[in-house]
Amino acid sequence: MFQATRRRLALWYTSITAVLLLLFASGVYLYVRSTLVERVDDTLNHVVEVVERALVIEQVNRQKKEYRINIEASFRNNANSVEDDRIDIEWFSPTGELLWTTFPEPINIPIHSNRNGETVRIENKGTHSTLRTQHSSLLLRQVTDRVEIGRQVLGYLRVSHPWFEVSKPSRQLMFDLALGTSLMVLSVAYCGWFLSGKAMEPVNESYQRLKQFTADASHELRSPIALIQTNVQVALSDLESNLQANETNGATKSHYKQQLKIIEKLTQRLGKLVNDLLFLARQDSGISKDIFSSCPLDALLMEVVEEQQLFSKEKKIALSLTLIDPPETETNPEVLDNWFALNGDWGQLVRLFTNLIGNALRYTPSGGTVDVELTRIESIYRVSGLRYLTPLLKVKVIDTGIGIPTEALPKLFDRFYRIDPARAHNQSEITEKATGSGLGLAIAQAIVELHQGQIQVESTVGRGTTFIVTLPIVKSHE
């Protein structure tokens, strides 16, 4: 699927670029061609002006004011000069009869008075071989001007220029543009394929995570649902058997009670899993409505540690909270009163440290210790050469538990990731203490990121694990 999407994306890149390059090349070609045509027309008009100034006009009848052009005197000095510039001159009588030309033989093209220039084609039939040698193209660009004095037309002057002076560079330009455009399209196709692959990498990773997330969520939901269904079927089967036998003793009631407790725990587990998924989904979509206010983190940790004391006593684990006092140099009463306060969401922070401390207790064997340490530090950063200090609160959850393998640390905060790959939970595990769904640390990371903080983990197998949470006292924009 992703290869097909990548191909389509690269094809769109290439197609759009090809269209743009084609439009650009067409614009360049038309501009250059029109410039060449204008240059030829300007040259022809200039020749017309030069020749007209050189015309020798003789008066034939003074009374009638009739004039004529002395052809021999007028064009005697123009033949050689125009031949060097590949320009041919024709002179016609007022009636359109050809009187003088630089062409080897007449080209038999009707006269059209036009100073703007026009392109005409010479017929091959009857054309002298010298004409074909002189003009490699059968197309000519011509300018025709009517020469007159007063109302008397003295004749028509037509100047011709070979069209290959325009067509030859135009063809070369077209070839160069086509070659350049083709190479550019191929380059863009390669770059589009490369860039589309780069663009699809995060999408592919997100898709793979989504697939894994869906598979894990389905697995986690399927297990308790299957257990609930099994217990309900067993309870209904036993109830039907007892009704048929008309027996209802204390043992049967105790058995029903135990099955209902299992169903209750499974339902609670399902509800917690759904709530966790809903929380993560809201954090990912950015639609969660979090209420930030001043939170004394020391009081919050005291509350969480007190709640976890019951579980720690059951496992015979020493759970303690250590608060690092402010330095003696700090004498500001207002700062001292709010030394461990930060701007955050109380409920989410409680959830964060409950998850971390609960995990530490869960994976620490009896006789171990779990120490929670809170301190305030200052981080130095520079902006535009200026040095700033920003206060941070650092919380360490240190346990002497079983530890985490080094290869598992990079994936520790992935959703549904658990070091133990076994996912089946039997009834005895549920009645005692159900293992987590693998969302606790993912939720912890989401809460830390929401508060613009950082969470790190250090662990040694067999010696214990330390979770380090660093939270800014105020948000970065504040």
Short mmCIF file of C-alpha atoms in Angstrom, two decimals:
data_model
loop_
_atom_site.label_atom_id
_atom_site.label_comp_id
_atom_site.label_asym_id
_atom_site.label_seq_id
_atom_site.Cartn_x
_atom_site.Cartn_y
_atom_site.Cartn_z
CA MET A 1 0.00 0.00 0.00
CA PHE A 2 2.77 2.43 0.92
CA GLN A 3 4.71 1.69 -2.25
CA ALA A 4 1.61 2.46 -4.30
CA THR A 5 1.08 5.68 -2.36
CA ARG A 6 4.73 6.56 -2.82
CA ARG A 7 4.47 5.96 -6.56
CA ARG A 8 1.36 8.13 -6.79
CA LEU A 9 3.00 10.89 -4.77
CA ALA A 10 6.14 10.80 -6.91
CA LEU A 11 3.98 10.78 -10.05
CA TRP A 12 2.12 13.86 -8.84
CA TYR A 13 5.41 15.62 -8.11
CA THR A 14 6.73 14.75 -11.55
CA SER A 15 3.52 15.61 -13.40
CA ILE A 16 3.09 19.01 -11.76
CA THR A 17 6.74 19.87 -12.27
CA ALA A 18 6.58 18.69 -15.90
CA VAL A 19 3.56 20.91 -16.55
CA LEU A 20 5.27 23.90 -14.95
CA LEU A 21 8.47 23.28 -16.90
CA LEU A 22 6.48 22.87 -20.10
CA LEU A 23 4.72 26.18 -19.52
CA PHE A 24 8.02 27.85 -18.71
CA ALA A 25 9.75 26.38 -21.77
CA SER A 26 6.83 27.38 -23.99
CA GLY A 27 6.96 30.91 -22.63
CA VAL A 28 10.71 31.14 -23.22
CA TYR A 29 10.36 29.74 -26.75
CA LEU A 30 7.56 32.13 -27.72
CA TYR A 31 9.40 35.09 -26.23
CA VAL A 32 12.68 34.31 -28.00
CA ARG A 33 10.90 33.57 -31.30
CA SER A 34 8.92 36.80 -31.17
CA THR A 35 12.13 38.65 -30.35
CA LEU A 36 13.83 37.14 -33.41
CA VAL A 37 10.89 38.05 -35.63
CA GLU A 38 10.86 41.60 -34.29
CA ARG A 39 14.58 41.89 -34.92
CA VAL A 40 14.17 40.72 -38.53
CA ASP A 41 11.24 43.10 -39.09
CA ASP A 42 13.23 45.99 -37.62
CA THR A 43 16.11 45.16 -39.94
CA LEU A 44 13.81 45.06 -42.98
CA ASN A 45 12.15 48.35 -42.07
CA HIS A 46 15.54 49.93 -41.60
CA VAL A 47 16.61 48.73 -45.05
CA VAL A 48 13.38 50.13 -46.51
CA GLU A 49 14.12 53.53 -44.98
CA VAL A 50 17.72 53.48 -46.23
CA VAL A 51 16.71 52.49 -49.74
CA GLU A 52 13.90 55.05 -49.92
CA ARG A 53 16.31 57.80 -48.89
CA ALA A 54 18.66 56.68 -51.69
CA LEU A 55 15.96 56.70 -54.40
CA VAL A 56 16.68 59.10 -57.28
CA ILE A 57 13.41 60.79 -58.18
CA GLU A 58 13.17 62.58 -61.55
CA GLN A 59 10.43 64.97 -62.66
CA VAL A 60 8.85 63.93 -65.96
CA ASN A 61 6.22 66.64 -66.46
CA ARG A 62 6.46 69.86 -64.50
CA GLN A 63 2.99 71.03 -65.42
CA LYS A 64 1.33 67.81 -64.31
CA LYS A 65 3.90 67.30 -61.58
CA GLU A 66 4.66 63.79 -62.64
CA TYR A 67 7.68 61.96 -61.29
CA ARG A 68 9.50 58.71 -61.86
CA ILE A 69 12.27 56.72 -60.21
CA ASN A 70 15.64 56.40 -61.89
CA ILE A 71 16.11 52.71 -61.28
CA GLU A 72 19.69 52.46 -62.44
CA ALA A 73 20.83 55.38 -60.33
CA SER A 74 18.76 54.37 -57.32
CA PHE A 75 19.72 50.70 -56.94
CA ARG A 76 23.18 50.74 -58.41
CA ASN A 77 24.91 51.00 -55.02
CA ASN A 78 22.48 48.82 -53.00
CA ALA A 79 22.95 45.43 -54.61
CA ASN A 80 26.26 44.51 -53.01
CA SER A 81 25.49 45.85 -49.55
CA VAL A 82 22.18 44.05 -49.16
CA GLU A 83 23.61 40.82 -50.53
CA ASP A 84 26.08 40.65 -47.65
CA ASP A 85 23.20 40.86 -45.18
CA ARG A 86 21.15 38.18 -47.02
CA ILE A 87 18.52 40.78 -47.79
CA ASP A 88 16.94 40.95 -51.24
CA ILE A 89 15.28 44.02 -52.76
CA GLU A 90 12.55 44.21 -55.38
CA TRP A 91 11.19 47.30 -57.11
CA PHE A 92 7.79 47.29 -58.76
CA SER A 93 6.03 49.78 -60.96
CA PRO A 94 2.82 51.44 -59.77
CA THR A 95 0.93 48.75 -61.71
CA GLY A 96 2.77 45.93 -59.91
CA GLU A 97 5.24 45.05 -62.69
CA LEU A 98 8.64 43.89 -61.45
CA LEU A 99 11.29 46.33 -62.66
CA TRP A 100 14.37 45.44 -60.62
CA THR A 101 15.35 42.68 -58.18
CA THR A 102 18.37 41.18 -56.50
CA PHE A 103 16.91 37.68 -56.77
CA PRO A 104 18.44 35.52 -59.53
CA GLU A 105 14.99 35.25 -61.04
CA PRO A 106 11.48 36.50 -60.17
CA ILE A 107 9.80 34.74 -57.26
CA ASN A 108 6.27 35.50 -58.51
CA ILE A 109 4.73 36.58 -55.21
CA PRO A 110 1.86 39.10 -55.37
CA ILE A 111 2.42 42.51 -53.84
CA HIS A 112 0.80 43.25 -50.47
CA SER A 113 1.66 46.61 -48.99
CA ASN A 114 2.61 45.73 -45.43
CA ARG A 115 5.19 47.48 -43.24
CA ASN A 116 4.54 45.09 -40.31
CA GLY A 117 6.10 42.15 -42.11
CA GLU A 118 4.68 38.88 -43.40
CA THR A 119 5.98 35.41 -44.02
CA VAL A 120 5.57 33.96 -47.53
CA ARG A 121 6.45 30.65 -49.12
CA ILE A 122 8.33 30.29 -52.42
CA GLU A 123 7.13 27.56 -54.75
CA ASN A 124 9.80 25.04 -55.80
CA LYS A 125 8.51 24.61 -59.33
CA GLY A 126 10.47 26.65 -61.81
CA THR A 127 12.81 28.02 -59.18
CA HIS A 128 16.35 28.44 -60.39
CA SER A 129 19.01 26.28 -58.79
CA THR A 130 20.91 29.39 -57.82
CA LEU A 131 17.90 30.54 -55.79
CA ARG A 132 17.76 27.25 -53.95
CA THR A 133 21.46 27.52 -53.19
CA GLN A 134 21.17 31.08 -52.01
CA HIS A 135 18.11 30.42 -49.87
CA SER A 136 18.19 27.13 -48.01
CA SER A 137 14.62 27.72 -46.86
CA LEU A 138 11.58 28.30 -49.03
CA LEU A 139 10.15 30.74 -46.50
CA LEU A 140 10.81 34.47 -46.65
CA ARG A 141 10.03 37.32 -44.32
CA GLN A 142 8.98 40.37 -46.36
CA VAL A 143 8.19 44.04 -45.84
CA THR A 144 6.49 45.95 -48.67
CA ASP A 145 6.19 49.75 -48.78
CA ARG A 146 4.35 51.96 -51.25
CA VAL A 147 6.51 54.88 -52.40
CA GLU A 148 4.55 57.98 -53.38
CA ILE A 149 4.83 61.73 -53.74
CA GLY A 150 1.65 63.52 -52.93
CA ARG A 151 -1.06 61.38 -54.50
CA GLN A 152 1.21 59.89 -57.19
CA VAL A 153 2.39 56.35 -56.55
CA LEU A 154 5.95 55.98 -57.80
CA GLY A 155 6.14 52.24 -57.19
CA TYR A 156 6.46 49.52 -54.57
CA LEU A 157 9.59 48.55 -52.67
CA ARG A 158 9.73 45.04 -51.23
CA VAL A 159 12.52 43.82 -48.99
CA SER A 160 12.91 40.08 -48.24
CA HIS A 161 14.90 38.24 -45.60
CA PRO A 162 15.36 34.43 -45.38
CA TRP A 163 13.14 32.93 -42.71
CA PHE A 164 15.77 30.43 -41.60
CA GLU A 165 17.35 33.26 -39.65
CA VAL A 166 14.35 32.79 -37.36
CA SER A 167 13.51 29.12 -37.84
CA LYS A 168 17.05 27.80 -37.38
CA PRO A 169 17.70 29.34 -33.94
CA SER A 170 14.08 28.58 -33.01
CA ARG A 171 14.57 24.90 -33.80
CA GLN A 172 17.83 24.86 -31.87
CA LEU A 173 16.17 26.58 -28.92
CA MET A 174 13.27 24.12 -29.05
CA PHE A 175 15.71 21.21 -29.05
CA ASP A 176 17.66 22.67 -26.13
CA LEU A 177 14.48 23.37 -24.16
CA ALA A 178 13.11 19.90 -24.86
CA LEU A 179 16.37 18.29 -23.80
CA GLY A 180 16.65 20.46 -20.69
CA THR A 181 13.02 19.90 -19.76
CA SER A 182 13.37 16.14 -20.21
CA LEU A 183 16.47 16.04 -18.02
CA MET A 184 14.74 18.19 -15.42
CA VAL A 185 11.66 15.97 -15.43
CA LEU A 186 13.84 12.88 -14.96
CA SER A 187 15.70 14.60 -12.14
CA VAL A 188 12.43 15.67 -10.53
CA ALA A 189 11.08 12.14 -10.91
CA TYR A 190 14.09 10.76 -9.07
CA CYS A 191 13.97 13.48 -6.43
CA GLY A 192 10.20 13.03 -6.12
CA TRP A 193 10.64 9.32 -5.55
CA PHE A 194 13.32 9.99 -2.94
CA LEU A 195 11.40 12.77 -1.19
CA SER A 196 8.12 10.85 -1.26
CA GLY A 197 9.93 7.99 0.44
CA LYS A 198 11.22 10.38 3.08
CA ALA A 199 7.76 11.90 3.47
CA MET A 200 6.17 8.48 3.79
CA GLU A 201 8.59 7.27 6.46
CA PRO A 202 6.78 8.91 9.41
CA VAL A 203 3.45 7.89 7.90
CA ASN A 204 4.68 4.34 7.56
CA GLU A 205 5.99 4.39 11.13
CA SER A 206 2.69 5.81 12.37
CA TYR A 207 0.80 3.18 10.41
CA GLN A 208 2.95 0.41 11.86
CA ARG A 209 2.44 1.80 15.36
CA LEU A 210 -1.28 2.03 14.68
CA LYS A 211 -1.33 -1.59 13.51
CA GLN A 212 0.59 -2.65 16.58
CA PHE A 213 -1.61 -0.49 18.78
CA THR A 214 -4.77 -1.98 17.26
CA ALA A 215 -3.45 -5.53 17.60
CA ASP A 216 -2.38 -4.98 21.21
CA ALA A 217 -5.60 -3.21 22.15
CA SER A 218 -7.65 -5.98 20.55
CA HIS A 219 -5.63 -8.57 22.43
CA GLU A 220 -5.96 -6.76 25.73
CA LEU A 221 -9.69 -6.32 25.28
CA ARG A 222 -10.27 -9.85 24.02
CA SER A 223 -8.72 -11.57 27.06
CA PRO A 224 -10.99 -10.10 29.78
CA ILE A 225 -14.03 -10.27 27.52
CA ALA A 226 -13.37 -13.97 26.91
CA LEU A 227 -12.93 -14.56 30.62
CA ILE A 228 -16.13 -12.70 31.43
CA GLN A 229 -17.99 -14.74 28.84
CA THR A 230 -16.54 -17.99 30.22
CA ASN A 231 -17.48 -17.18 33.83
CA VAL A 232 -20.97 -16.12 32.83
CA GLN A 233 -21.48 -19.33 30.86
CA VAL A 234 -20.20 -21.43 33.76
CA ALA A 235 -22.44 -19.58 36.23
CA LEU A 236 -25.48 -19.99 34.01
CA SER A 237 -24.71 -23.66 33.45
CA ASP A 238 -24.33 -24.30 37.19
CA LEU A 239 -27.47 -22.31 37.92
CA GLU A 240 -29.46 -24.33 35.40
CA SER A 241 -28.15 -27.60 36.86
CA ASN A 242 -29.01 -26.55 40.42
CA LEU A 243 -32.48 -25.45 39.42
CA GLN A 244 -33.12 -28.79 37.80
CA ALA A 245 -31.89 -30.56 40.92
CA ASN A 246 -33.67 -28.04 43.21
CA GLU A 247 -30.46 -27.71 45.19
CA THR A 248 -29.10 -24.48 46.54
CA ASN A 249 -26.55 -24.92 49.31
CA GLY A 250 -23.88 -22.70 50.83
CA ALA A 251 -21.10 -24.08 48.62
CA THR A 252 -23.04 -23.19 45.49
CA LYS A 253 -23.66 -19.64 46.73
CA SER A 254 -19.97 -19.25 47.54
CA HIS A 255 -19.06 -20.48 44.08
CA TYR A 256 -21.45 -17.93 42.48
CA LYS A 257 -20.02 -15.16 44.64
CA GLN A 258 -16.48 -15.99 43.60
CA GLN A 259 -17.39 -15.98 39.90
CA LEU A 260 -19.20 -12.65 40.26
CA LYS A 261 -16.13 -11.15 41.96
CA ILE A 262 -13.98 -12.32 39.06
CA ILE A 263 -16.43 -10.76 36.61
CA GLU A 264 -16.36 -7.53 38.63
CA LYS A 265 -12.56 -7.37 38.54
CA LEU A 266 -12.51 -8.11 34.83
CA THR A 267 -15.06 -5.36 34.25
CA GLN A 268 -12.97 -2.93 36.28
CA ARG A 269 -9.93 -3.90 34.26
CA LEU A 270 -11.81 -3.29 31.03
CA GLY A 271 -13.02 0.08 32.28
CA LYS A 272 -9.49 1.12 33.26
CA LEU A 273 -8.14 0.01 29.89
CA VAL A 274 -10.83 1.95 28.02
CA ASN A 275 -10.17 5.04 30.16
CA ASP A 276 -6.44 4.79 29.45
CA LEU A 277 -7.05 4.47 25.71
CA LEU A 278 -9.45 7.41 25.80
CA PHE A 279 -6.90 9.52 27.69
CA LEU A 280 -4.14 8.78 25.18
CA ALA A 281 -6.46 9.41 22.25
CA ARG A 282 -7.45 12.81 23.65
CA GLN A 283 -3.80 13.72 24.26
CA ASP A 284 -2.85 12.72 20.71
CA SER A 285 -5.71 14.68 19.17
CA GLY A 286 -5.17 17.72 21.40
CA ILE A 287 -8.83 17.90 22.46
CA SER A 288 -8.21 17.30 26.16
CA LYS A 289 -9.31 20.13 28.41
CA ASP A 290 -6.61 20.45 31.03
CA ILE A 291 -6.92 22.90 33.89
CA PHE A 292 -3.52 24.20 34.94
CA SER A 293 -3.08 25.91 38.26
CA SER A 294 -0.48 26.25 40.99
CA CYS A 295 0.29 22.77 42.34
CA PRO A 296 2.52 22.17 45.42
CA LEU A 297 4.38 19.11 44.23
CA ASP A 298 5.62 18.22 47.72
CA ALA A 299 2.04 17.96 49.04
CA LEU A 300 1.03 16.00 45.97
CA LEU A 301 3.84 13.46 46.43
CA MET A 302 3.00 13.11 50.12
CA GLU A 303 -0.57 12.25 49.17
CA VAL A 304 0.50 9.69 46.56
CA VAL A 305 3.08 8.07 48.86
CA GLU A 306 0.51 7.84 51.63
CA GLU A 307 -1.92 6.11 49.28
CA GLN A 308 0.76 3.59 48.24
CA GLN A 309 1.83 2.81 51.81
CA LEU A 310 -0.79 0.09 52.17
CA PHE A 311 0.49 -1.83 49.17
CA SER A 312 4.12 -1.33 50.22
CA LYS A 313 3.38 -2.73 53.68
CA GLU A 314 1.70 -5.78 52.14
CA LYS A 315 4.86 -6.49 50.15
CA LYS A 316 7.13 -5.48 53.04
CA ILE A 317 8.81 -2.73 50.99
CA ALA A 318 10.15 0.43 52.59
CA LEU A 319 8.57 3.40 50.80
CA SER A 320 9.93 6.85 51.65
CA LEU A 321 9.75 10.45 50.42
CA THR A 322 12.75 12.78 50.61
CA LEU A 323 12.47 16.53 50.09
CA ILE A 324 15.71 18.40 49.40
CA ASP A 325 15.56 21.66 51.34
CA PRO A 326 16.25 24.98 49.60
CA PRO A 327 19.73 26.46 49.98
CA GLU A 328 20.46 28.72 52.92
CA THR A 329 21.23 31.60 50.55
CA GLU A 330 17.56 31.79 49.59
CA THR A 331 15.83 34.17 52.00
CA ASN A 332 12.83 35.39 50.00
CA PRO A 333 9.74 34.24 52.01
CA GLU A 334 7.49 34.16 48.93
CA VAL A 335 9.96 31.98 47.01
CA LEU A 336 10.43 29.68 50.00
CA ASP A 337 6.66 29.22 50.42
CA ASN A 338 6.34 28.17 46.78
CA TRP A 339 9.66 26.38 46.50
CA PHE A 340 8.09 23.13 45.22
CA ALA A 341 5.07 24.68 43.44
CA LEU A 342 4.57 24.46 39.70
CA ASN A 343 1.92 25.31 37.14
CA GLY A 344 0.20 22.05 36.24
CA ASP A 345 -2.83 19.79 36.38
CA TRP A 346 -3.21 18.23 39.83
CA GLY A 347 -5.18 15.19 38.68
CA GLN A 348 -2.79 14.29 35.89
CA LEU A 349 0.28 14.75 38.07
CA VAL A 350 -1.26 12.45 40.68
CA ARG A 351 -1.81 9.88 37.94
CA LEU A 352 1.78 10.31 36.72
CA PHE A 353 3.46 9.63 40.06
CA THR A 354 0.94 6.98 41.03
CA ASN A 355 1.93 5.02 37.92
CA LEU A 356 5.66 5.43 38.55
CA ILE A 357 5.54 4.59 42.27
CA GLY A 358 3.09 1.74 41.65
CA ASN A 359 5.39 0.22 39.03
CA ALA A 360 8.35 0.53 41.39
CA LEU A 361 6.45 -1.31 44.12
CA ARG A 362 5.14 -3.93 41.73
CA TYR A 363 8.58 -4.91 40.43
CA THR A 364 10.48 -4.65 43.72
CA PRO A 365 10.68 -7.88 45.73
CA SER A 366 9.85 -8.05 49.42
CA GLY A 367 12.45 -6.47 51.63
CA GLY A 368 13.42 -3.91 49.00
CA THR A 369 13.15 -0.14 49.10
CA VAL A 370 11.47 2.54 46.98
CA ASP A 371 12.63 6.10 47.57
CA VAL A 372 10.95 9.16 46.06
CA GLU A 373 13.18 12.24 45.99
CA LEU A 374 12.07 15.80 45.19
CA THR A 375 14.47 18.66 44.56
CA ARG A 376 14.48 22.04 42.82
CA ILE A 377 17.21 22.83 40.31
CA GLU A 378 17.99 25.62 37.89
CA SER A 379 18.73 25.10 34.20
CA ILE A 380 20.91 27.54 32.26
CA TYR A 381 20.11 28.48 28.67
CA ARG A 382 21.18 31.31 26.40
CA VAL A 383 19.13 33.49 24.06
CA SER A 384 20.81 36.12 21.84
CA GLY A 385 23.95 35.97 23.95
CA LEU A 386 22.06 36.51 27.20
CA ARG A 387 22.15 33.98 30.02
CA TYR A 388 18.91 32.89 31.65
CA LEU A 389 18.11 30.62 34.58
CA THR A 390 14.87 28.65 34.57
CA PRO A 391 13.76 26.77 37.71
CA LEU A 392 12.87 23.09 37.38
CA LEU A 393 11.50 20.45 39.75
CA LYS A 394 13.18 17.05 39.55
CA VAL A 395 11.52 13.94 40.93
CA LYS A 396 13.39 10.63 41.23
CA VAL A 397 11.65 7.31 41.86
CA ILE A 398 14.43 4.92 42.92
CA ASP A 399 13.74 1.25 43.57
CA THR A 400 15.85 -1.83 44.29
CA GLY A 401 13.75 -4.04 42.07
CA ILE A 402 14.51 -6.56 39.35
CA GLY A 403 15.70 -3.92 36.88
CA ILE A 404 15.11 -3.51 33.15
CA PRO A 405 17.29 -4.99 30.38
CA THR A 406 19.26 -2.43 28.38
CA GLU A 407 17.72 -3.50 25.07
CA ALA A 408 14.23 -2.85 26.46
CA LEU A 409 14.85 0.76 27.54
CA PRO A 410 14.25 2.43 24.13
CA LYS A 411 10.80 0.77 23.87
CA LEU A 412 9.83 1.19 27.48
CA PHE A 413 7.42 4.07 26.82
CA ASP A 414 5.76 2.45 23.79
CA ARG A 415 2.11 1.67 24.18
CA PHE A 416 1.30 -1.89 25.23
CA TYR A 417 4.99 -2.70 25.46
CA ARG A 418 5.85 -5.06 28.28
CA ILE A 419 9.12 -6.79 28.98
CA ASP A 420 7.36 -10.05 29.68
CA PRO A 421 5.81 -11.12 26.36
CA ALA A 422 3.29 -13.40 28.05
CA ARG A 423 -0.12 -11.83 27.72
CA ALA A 424 -2.46 -14.55 28.99
CA HIS A 425 -3.92 -13.86 32.43
CA ASN A 426 -5.54 -16.71 34.30
CA GLN A 427 -8.09 -16.31 37.03
CA SER A 428 -5.61 -16.72 39.86
CA GLU A 429 -3.54 -13.80 38.54
CA ILE A 430 -6.64 -11.64 38.34
CA THR A 431 -7.84 -12.43 41.82
CA GLU A 432 -4.42 -11.61 43.30
CA LYS A 433 -2.94 -8.71 41.34
CA ALA A 434 -3.52 -8.17 37.63
CA THR A 435 -0.49 -7.16 35.69
CA GLY A 436 -0.62 -3.87 33.79
CA SER A 437 -1.83 -3.39 30.26
CA GLY A 438 1.38 -1.71 29.11
CA LEU A 439 -0.13 1.77 28.97
CA GLY A 440 1.07 3.13 32.32
CA LEU A 441 4.44 4.46 31.15
CA ALA A 442 2.95 5.71 27.87
CA ILE A 443 0.43 7.71 29.88
CA ALA A 444 3.22 8.95 32.17
CA GLN A 445 5.21 10.17 29.17
CA ALA A 446 2.13 11.89 27.72
CA ILE A 447 1.49 13.73 31.00
CA VAL A 448 5.14 14.82 31.27
CA GLU A 449 5.14 16.10 27.68
CA LEU A 450 1.87 17.95 28.34
CA HIS A 451 3.67 19.78 31.17
CA GLN A 452 6.64 20.43 28.83
CA GLY A 453 8.91 18.26 30.94
CA GLN A 454 11.15 15.27 30.38
CA ILE A 455 11.16 11.72 31.69
CA GLN A 456 14.22 9.47 31.74
CA VAL A 457 14.97 6.00 33.01
CA GLU A 458 18.17 4.40 34.28
CA SER A 459 18.23 0.74 35.16
CA THR A 460 20.54 -2.13 35.94
CA VAL A 461 19.23 -5.70 35.88
CA GLY A 462 19.19 -7.13 39.38
CA ARG A 463 20.03 -3.83 41.08
CA GLY A 464 17.06 -1.57 40.45
CA THR A 465 15.57 1.21 38.33
CA THR A 466 15.45 4.99 38.61
CA PHE A 467 12.84 7.13 36.86
CA ILE A 468 13.75 10.82 36.62
CA VAL A 469 10.99 13.34 35.90
CA THR A 470 11.95 16.97 35.24
CA LEU A 471 9.13 19.51 35.17
CA PRO A 472 9.39 23.27 34.54
CA ILE A 473 7.80 25.42 37.21
CA VAL A 474 6.21 27.58 34.50
CA LYS A 475 5.57 26.87 30.82
CA SER A 476 8.14 27.97 28.26
CA HIS A 477 5.90 30.69 26.77
CA GLU A 478 5.37 32.13 30.23
#
